[in-house]
N, CA, C and O atoms as a DFTB+ gen file, in Angstrom:
476 C
 N C O
     1  1      17.145      -8.167       1.871
     2  2      15.797      -8.180       1.356
     3  2      15.967      -8.056      -0.282
     4  3      16.722      -7.286      -0.876
     5  1      15.166      -8.910      -0.782
     6  2      15.227      -8.864      -2.285
     7  2      14.250      -7.758      -2.973
     8  3      13.113      -8.132      -3.263
     9  1      14.550      -6.705      -3.190
    10  2      13.778      -5.619      -3.565
    11  2      13.927      -5.280      -5.053
    12  3      15.024      -5.334      -5.609
    13  1      12.743      -4.913      -5.715
    14  2      12.829      -4.673      -7.135
    15  2      12.661      -3.154      -7.114
    16  3      11.565      -2.640      -6.889
    17  1      13.833      -2.406      -7.366
    18  2      13.919      -1.026      -7.437
    19  2      13.596      -0.434      -8.646
    20  3      13.840      -1.022      -9.700
    21  1      13.012       0.793      -8.619
    22  2      12.734       1.574      -9.908
    23  2      12.474       3.024      -9.364
    24  3      12.454       3.344      -8.176
    25  1      12.283       3.820     -10.414
    26  2      12.123       5.271      -9.989
    27  2      10.720       5.463      -9.413
    28  3      10.389       6.561      -8.965
    29  1       9.868       4.390      -9.417
    30  2       8.483       4.476      -8.965
    31  2       8.569       4.083      -7.393
    32  3       7.582       4.329      -6.701
    33  1       9.649       3.514      -6.834
    34  2       9.657       3.063      -5.563
    35  2      10.302       1.632      -5.434
    36  3      11.061       1.156      -6.279
    37  1       9.944       1.062      -4.381
    38  2      10.412      -0.389      -4.237
    39  2       9.284      -1.324      -3.925
    40  3       8.365      -1.027      -3.162
    41  1       9.395      -2.445      -4.539
    42  2       8.490      -3.634      -4.401
    43  2       9.150      -4.572      -3.420
    44  3      10.345      -4.860      -3.479
    45  1       8.310      -5.033      -2.517
    46  2       8.627      -5.957      -1.494
    47  2       7.658      -7.149      -1.557
    48  3       6.451      -7.019      -1.756
    49  1       8.335      -8.413      -1.355
    50  2       7.603      -9.477      -1.379
    51  2       6.625      -9.567      -0.255
    52  3       6.886      -8.845       0.708
    53  1       5.532     -10.322      -0.177
    54  2       4.641     -10.289       0.889
    55  2       5.259     -10.407       2.320
    56  3       4.904      -9.649       3.222
    57  1       6.103     -11.288       2.478
    58  2       6.687     -11.656       3.969
    59  2       7.630     -10.432       4.274
    60  3       7.781     -10.062       5.438
    61  1       8.237      -9.830       3.270
    62  2       9.110      -8.607       3.627
    63  2       8.190      -7.494       3.923
    64  3       8.489      -6.702       4.817
    65  1       7.081      -7.360       3.245
    66  2       6.073      -6.338       3.547
    67  2       5.593      -6.547       5.036
    68  3       5.558      -5.582       5.800
    69  1       5.235      -7.774       5.433
    70  2       4.814      -8.130       6.701
    71  2       5.818      -7.492       7.741
    72  3       5.469      -6.757       8.665
    73  1       7.201      -7.904       7.439
    74  2       8.289      -7.435       8.531
    75  2       8.201      -5.901       8.583
    76  3       8.213      -5.339       9.678
    77  1       8.112      -5.182       7.401
    78  2       8.030      -3.756       7.392
    79  2       6.898      -3.145       8.250
    80  3       7.068      -2.192       9.010
    81  1       5.666      -3.822       8.042
    82  2       4.525      -3.499       8.942
    83  2       4.719      -3.687      10.335
    84  3       4.362      -2.834      11.148
    85  1       5.348      -4.918      10.710
    86  2       5.672      -5.224      12.174
    87  2       6.693      -4.189      12.705
    88  3       6.552      -3.697      13.825
    89  1       7.612      -3.897      11.977
    90  2       8.568      -2.941      12.527
    91  2       8.051      -1.442      12.657
    92  3       8.550      -0.668      13.473
    93  1       7.065      -1.101      11.836
    94  2       6.798       0.319      11.807
    95  2       5.260       0.542      12.238
    96  3       4.933       1.715      12.423
    97  1       4.341      -0.394      12.406
    98  2       2.984      -0.244      12.518
    99  2       2.659       0.666      13.777
   100  3       1.645       1.363      13.829
   101  1       3.593       0.601      14.772
   102  2       3.166       1.457      16.023
   103  2       3.778       2.893      15.801
   104  3       3.798       3.710      16.722
   105  1       4.235       3.150      14.649
   106  2       4.873       4.445      14.474
   107  2       3.923       5.391      13.791
   108  3       3.260       4.982      12.837
   109  1       3.817       6.619      14.215
   110  2       2.944       7.493      13.598
   111  2       3.266       7.959      12.153
   112  3       2.447       8.473      11.391
   113  1       4.652       7.693      11.862
   114  2       5.093       7.978      10.560
   115  2       5.100       6.867       9.492
   116  3       5.789       6.935       8.475
   117  1       4.259       5.808       9.806
   118  2       3.979       4.773       8.774
   119  2       2.621       4.791       8.398
   120  3       1.725       5.022       9.209
   121  1       2.430       4.561       7.218
   122  2       0.919       4.367       6.712
   123  2       0.717       3.180       5.613
   124  3       1.201       3.246       4.482
   125  1       0.031       2.215       6.035
   126  2      -0.315       1.203       5.134
   127  2      -1.644       1.644       4.268
   128  3      -2.723       1.887       4.807
   129  1      -1.413       1.712       2.848
   130  2      -2.311       2.349       2.153
   131  2      -2.992       1.305       0.953
   132  3      -2.309       0.899       0.012
   133  1      -4.248       0.985       1.110
   134  2      -5.034       0.075       0.288
   135  2      -5.567       1.034      -0.807
   136  3      -6.383       1.896      -0.480
   137  1      -5.140       0.926      -2.110
   138  2      -5.679       1.856      -3.200
   139  2      -6.701       1.022      -3.936
   140  3      -6.833       1.291      -5.130
   141  1      -7.487       0.004      -3.404
   142  2      -8.456      -0.680      -4.170
   143  2      -9.723       0.206      -3.954
   144  3      -9.686       1.293      -3.376
   145  1     -10.719      -0.300      -4.415
   146  2     -12.194       0.414      -4.212
   147  2     -12.601      -0.010      -2.810
   148  3     -12.163      -1.014      -2.247
   149  1     -13.550       0.913      -2.254
   150  2     -14.123       0.701      -0.965
   151  2     -14.683      -0.812      -0.813
   152  3     -14.551      -1.482       0.211
   153  1     -15.306      -1.226      -1.955
   154  2     -15.973      -2.511      -1.803
   155  2     -14.923      -3.644      -1.641
   156  3     -15.132      -4.556      -0.841
   157  1     -13.701      -3.587      -2.457
   158  2     -12.837      -4.608      -2.342
   159  2     -12.068      -4.442      -1.035
   160  3     -11.443      -5.418      -0.618
   161  1     -12.056      -3.410      -0.417
   162  2     -11.466      -3.055       0.951
   163  2     -12.289      -3.751       1.979
   164  3     -11.760      -4.377       2.898
   165  1     -13.579      -3.648       1.835
   166  2     -14.532      -4.214       2.826
   167  2     -14.384      -5.789       2.832
   168  3     -14.374      -6.441       3.876
   169  1     -14.270      -6.344       1.557
   170  2     -14.233      -7.677       1.327
   171  2     -13.024      -8.483       2.040
   172  3     -13.103      -9.673       2.344
   173  1     -11.939      -7.692       2.253
   174  2     -10.833      -8.161       2.795
   175  2      -9.503      -7.377       2.640
   176  3      -8.983      -7.183       1.541
   177  1      -9.010      -6.959       3.762
   178  2      -7.769      -6.019       3.658
   179  2      -6.744      -6.373       4.705
   180  3      -6.970      -7.243       5.546
   181  1      -5.691      -5.740       4.654
   182  2      -4.626      -5.918       5.586
   183  2      -4.964      -5.057       6.880
   184  3      -5.254      -3.866       6.771
   185  1      -4.919      -5.676       8.050
   186  2      -5.185      -4.964       9.267
   187  2      -4.532      -3.764       9.310
   188  3      -3.352      -3.699       8.964
   189  1      -5.253      -2.622       9.762
   190  2      -4.546      -1.316       9.938
   191  2      -4.391      -0.427       8.657
   192  3      -3.846       0.672       8.755
   193  1      -4.845      -0.872       7.500
   194  2      -4.747      -0.231       6.234
   195  2      -5.782       0.720       6.054
   196  3      -6.941       0.432       6.356
   197  1      -5.422       2.009       5.515
   198  2      -6.261       3.055       5.200
   199  2      -6.690       2.810       3.756
   200  3      -5.913       2.222       3.003
   201  1      -7.932       3.245       3.307
   202  2      -8.287       2.916       2.013
   203  2      -8.467       4.250       1.198
   204  3      -9.096       5.206       1.650
   205  1      -7.925       4.239       0.084
   206  2      -7.837       5.577      -0.776
   207  2      -8.059       4.975      -2.233
   208  3      -7.143       4.372      -2.792
   209  1      -9.203       5.142      -2.784
   210  2      -9.657       4.566      -4.023
   211  2      -8.995       5.098      -5.198
   212  3      -9.246       6.252      -5.545
   213  1      -8.149       4.359      -5.867
   214  2      -7.438       4.675      -7.071
   215  2      -8.220       5.301      -8.073
   216  3      -7.813       6.268      -8.717
   217  1      -9.442       4.727      -8.238
   218  2     -10.375       5.265      -9.203
   219  2     -11.227       6.473      -8.862
   220  3     -11.983       6.938      -9.715
   221  1     -11.136       6.993      -7.659
   222  2     -11.802       8.129      -7.301
   223  2     -11.322       9.400      -8.019
   224  3     -10.129       9.657      -8.180
   225  1     -12.384      10.216      -8.462
   226  2     -11.894      11.428      -9.086
   227  2     -10.908      12.342      -8.389
   228  3     -10.132      13.092      -8.981
   229  1     -11.015      12.203      -7.014
   230  2     -10.219      13.091      -6.188
   231  2      -8.830      12.340      -5.704
   232  3      -8.122      12.763      -4.791
   233  1      -8.586      11.235      -6.423
   234  2      -7.532      10.438      -5.914
   235  2      -6.209      11.318      -5.848
   236  3      -5.613      11.406      -4.775
   237  1      -5.802      11.889      -6.844
   238  2      -4.466      12.693      -6.779
   239  2      -4.550      13.879      -5.849
   240  3      -3.521      14.275      -5.302
   241  1      -5.671      14.453      -5.640
   242  2      -5.777      15.536      -4.563
   243  2      -5.664      14.927      -3.126
   244  3      -5.094      15.556      -2.235
   245  1      -6.212      13.701      -2.915
   246  2      -5.916      13.064      -1.756
   247  2      -4.631      12.625      -1.326
   248  3      -4.268      12.689      -0.151
   249  1      -3.871      12.138      -2.346
   250  2      -2.595      11.682      -2.328
   251  2      -1.673      13.030      -1.931
   252  3      -0.803      12.985      -1.062
   253  1      -1.959      14.084      -2.609
   254  2      -1.263      15.331      -2.448
   255  2      -1.272      15.876      -1.096
   256  3      -0.384      16.600      -0.646
   257  1      -2.448      15.448      -0.387
   258  2      -2.642      15.928       0.991
   259  2      -1.932      15.025       2.175
   260  3      -1.997      15.299       3.374
   261  1      -1.305      14.002       1.659
   262  2      -0.637      13.160       2.597
   263  2       0.673      13.639       2.892
   264  3       1.279      14.276       2.030
   265  1       1.258      13.377       4.169
   266  2       2.575      13.929       4.502
   267  2       3.685      13.139       3.750
   268  3       3.720      11.910       3.694
   269  1       4.516      13.913       3.224
   270  2       5.699      13.477       2.413
   271  2       6.779      12.644       3.045
   272  3       7.493      11.867       2.410
   273  1       6.852      12.869       4.403
   274  2       7.973      12.309       5.315
   275  2       7.598      11.032       5.771
   276  3       8.499      10.333       6.234
   277  1       6.319      10.529       5.733
   278  2       5.994       9.253       6.270
   279  2       6.550       8.099       5.380
   280  3       6.953       8.270       4.230
   281  1       6.527       6.928       6.024
   282  2       6.872       5.769       5.209
   283  2       5.481       5.072       4.889
   284  3       4.604       4.836       5.720
   285  1       5.441       4.793       3.565
   286  2       4.117       4.206       2.911
   287  2       4.405       2.952       2.367
   288  3       5.377       2.790       1.628
   289  1       3.528       1.921       2.717
   290  2       3.411       0.638       1.979
   291  2       1.959       0.584       1.272
   292  3       0.887       0.602       1.876
   293  1       2.119       0.521       0.007
   294  2       0.886       0.638      -0.946
   295  2       0.583      -0.732      -1.323
   296  3       1.496      -1.539      -1.496
   297  1      -0.679      -1.059      -1.468
   298  2      -1.076      -2.308      -2.201
   299  2      -2.386      -2.197      -2.749
   300  3      -3.190      -1.347      -2.367
   301  1      -2.635      -3.113      -3.712
   302  2      -3.954      -3.258      -4.404
   303  2      -4.115      -4.767      -4.633
   304  3      -3.501      -5.588      -3.951
   305  1      -4.992      -5.115      -5.651
   306  2      -5.297      -6.581      -5.894
   307  2      -4.012      -7.304      -6.358
   308  3      -3.611      -8.276      -5.717
   309  1      -3.330      -6.844      -7.493
   310  2      -2.258      -7.617      -7.983
   311  2      -1.000      -6.752      -8.255
   312  3       0.055      -7.272      -8.619
   313  1      -1.138      -5.445      -8.071
   314  2       0.060      -4.614      -8.242
   315  2      -0.033      -3.547      -9.370
   316  3       0.955      -2.838      -9.559
   317  1      -1.010      -3.401     -10.042
   318  2      -1.151      -2.426     -11.249
   319  2      -1.414      -1.061     -10.608
   320  3      -0.675      -0.108     -10.856
   321  1      -2.412      -0.967      -9.827
   322  2      -2.808       0.246      -9.122
   323  2      -1.693       0.652      -8.256
   324  3      -1.324       1.824      -8.341
   325  1      -1.138      -0.088      -7.487
   326  2      -0.146       0.283      -6.540
   327  2       1.098       0.784      -7.297
   328  3       1.719       1.762      -6.881
   329  1       1.438       0.163      -8.333
   330  2       2.627       0.564      -9.062
   331  2       2.389       1.985      -9.547
   332  3       3.272       2.835      -9.429
   333  1       1.225       2.250     -10.082
   334  2       0.962       3.623     -10.651
   335  2       0.897       4.634      -9.395
   336  3       1.308       5.789      -9.515
   337  1       0.394       4.175      -8.259
   338  2       0.379       5.148      -7.196
   339  2       1.735       5.393      -6.792
   340  3       2.043       6.537      -6.460
   341  1       2.652       4.402      -6.775
   342  2       4.063       4.757      -6.254
   343  2       4.656       5.587      -7.228
   344  3       5.511       6.387      -6.847
   345  1       4.345       5.532      -8.440
   346  2       4.917       6.559      -9.583
   347  2       4.395       8.033      -9.339
   348  3       5.093       9.038      -9.477
   349  1       3.129       8.018      -8.974
   350  2       2.533       9.401      -8.578
   351  2       3.134       9.916      -7.207
   352  3       3.471      11.091      -7.062
   353  1       3.229       9.124      -6.378
   354  2       3.892       9.668      -5.104
   355  2       5.266      10.049      -5.192
   356  3       5.691      10.960      -4.482
   357  1       6.041       9.404      -6.041
   358  2       7.543       9.719      -6.290
   359  2       7.434      11.077      -6.984
   360  3       8.186      11.968      -6.590
   361  1       6.556      11.331      -7.999
   362  2       6.499      12.616      -8.585
   363  2       6.006      13.753      -7.791
   364  3       6.294      14.917      -8.067
   365  1       5.232      13.391      -6.763
   366  2       4.804      14.433      -5.739
   367  2       5.797      14.651      -4.588
   368  3       5.498      15.419      -3.673
   369  1       6.938      14.013      -4.605
   370  2       8.017      14.252      -3.664
   371  2       7.970      13.381      -2.378
   372  3       8.600      13.703      -1.370
   373  1       7.218      12.290      -2.448
   374  2       7.249      11.368      -1.263
   375  2       8.628      10.692      -1.186
   376  3       9.225      10.362      -2.211
   377  1       9.116      10.494       0.029
   378  2      10.492      10.105       0.305
   379  2      10.713       8.563       0.400
   380  3      11.697       8.018      -0.101
   381  1       9.765       7.919       1.052
   382  2       9.925       6.479       1.148
   383  2       8.534       5.842       1.015
   384  3       7.642       5.934       1.858
   385  1       8.464       5.164      -0.189
   386  2       7.265       4.411      -0.551
   387  2       7.667       3.024      -1.029
   388  3       8.651       2.852      -1.748
   389  1       6.806       1.953      -0.571
   390  2       7.031       0.667      -1.035
   391  2       5.610       0.139      -1.430
   392  3       4.563       0.686      -1.084
   393  1       5.706      -1.053      -2.240
   394  2       4.397      -1.653      -2.629
   395  2       4.691      -3.131      -2.351
   396  3       5.802      -3.659      -2.385
   397  1       3.470      -3.738      -2.061
   398  2       3.659      -5.352      -1.965
   399  2       3.421      -5.818      -3.319
   400  3       2.395      -5.640      -3.975
   401  1       4.583      -6.496      -3.707
   402  2       4.616      -7.070      -5.041
   403  2       3.565      -8.260      -5.154
   404  3       3.496      -9.162      -4.319
   405  1       2.788      -8.164      -6.232
   406  2       1.675      -9.060      -6.427
   407  2       0.353      -8.747      -5.562
   408  3      -0.606      -9.520      -5.568
   409  1       0.375      -7.620      -4.858
   410  2      -0.866      -7.166      -4.219
   411  2      -1.226      -8.094      -3.095
   412  3      -0.495      -8.965      -2.623
   413  1      -2.522      -7.777      -2.707
   414  2      -3.253      -8.602      -1.601
   415  2      -3.414     -10.017      -2.116
   416  3      -3.428     -10.933      -1.294
   417  1      -3.536     -10.272      -3.411
   418  2      -3.567     -11.688      -3.829
   419  2      -2.392     -12.491      -3.504
   420  3      -2.547     -13.635      -3.077
   421  1      -1.139     -11.951      -3.681
   422  2       0.116     -12.588      -3.332
   423  2       0.212     -12.787      -1.811
   424  3       0.668     -13.816      -1.313
   425  1      -0.251     -11.727      -1.094
   426  2      -0.256     -11.763       0.349
   427  2      -1.238     -12.967       0.819
   428  3      -0.897     -13.790       1.668
   429  1      -2.371     -12.973       0.233
   430  2      -3.162     -14.129       0.492
   431  2      -2.733     -15.608       0.274
   432  3      -2.976     -16.581       0.989
   433  1      -2.055     -15.538      -0.857
   434  2      -1.352     -16.897      -1.245
   435  2      -0.299     -17.350      -0.366
   436  3       0.003     -18.540      -0.271
   437  1       0.281     -16.397       0.296
   438  2       1.370     -16.624       1.293
   439  2       0.694     -17.085       2.753
   440  3       1.377     -17.487       3.695
   441  1      -0.605     -16.973       2.779
   442  2      -1.186     -17.358       3.977
   443  2      -1.254     -16.267       5.046
   444  3      -1.540     -16.532       6.213
   445  1      -0.987     -15.057       4.623
   446  2      -0.873     -14.020       5.610
   447  2      -2.342     -13.505       5.825
   448  3      -3.241     -13.593       4.989
   449  1      -2.440     -12.962       7.061
   450  2      -3.823     -12.596       7.571
   451  2      -4.434     -11.357       6.877
   452  3      -3.802     -10.349       6.561
   453  1      -5.825     -11.585       6.676
   454  2      -6.681     -10.366       6.153
   455  2      -7.789     -10.256       7.184
   456  3      -8.133     -11.175       7.927
   457  1      -8.304      -9.055       7.153
   458  2      -9.516      -8.817       7.926
   459  2     -10.694      -8.277       7.084
   460  3     -10.504      -7.603       6.071
   461  1     -11.831      -8.579       7.516
   462  2     -13.096      -8.176       6.714
   463  2     -13.863      -7.266       7.580
   464  3     -14.022      -7.443       8.787
   465  1     -14.349      -6.243       6.869
   466  2     -15.169      -5.235       7.609
   467  2     -16.662      -5.904       7.961
   468  3     -17.233      -6.633       7.150
   469  1     -17.154      -5.613       9.099
   470  2     -18.370      -6.248       9.475
   471  2     -19.476      -5.251       8.842
   472  3     -19.510      -4.050       9.108
   473  1     -20.238      -5.805       8.103
   474  2     -21.366      -4.862       7.559
   475  2     -22.707      -4.951       8.163
   476  3     -23.615      -4.224       7.758
């Protein structure tokens, strides 16, 4: 896997991210985390993702409530918010965190599936 490593976690290309999801999605210790706004999430997200708004005033408290031992794959639109989230998660002691390099935009450009909430 071509991974970009840093103290903030590891960035995976969209297809590598899809493999990680397929390998772990049925596991209770895996969480796919969309850190975009609720509106962005409704407009299209990766199936099975939980939404935690990066710009919410309670964002850090919500992150702090998550289990440290789970595997997390984080994404946003293009990678800015997810990169900052990875750094925050590492500082909070999370063990295994990844981000989708290029965010959902790169995911979409690869032709990978997204779902939309029915309003």
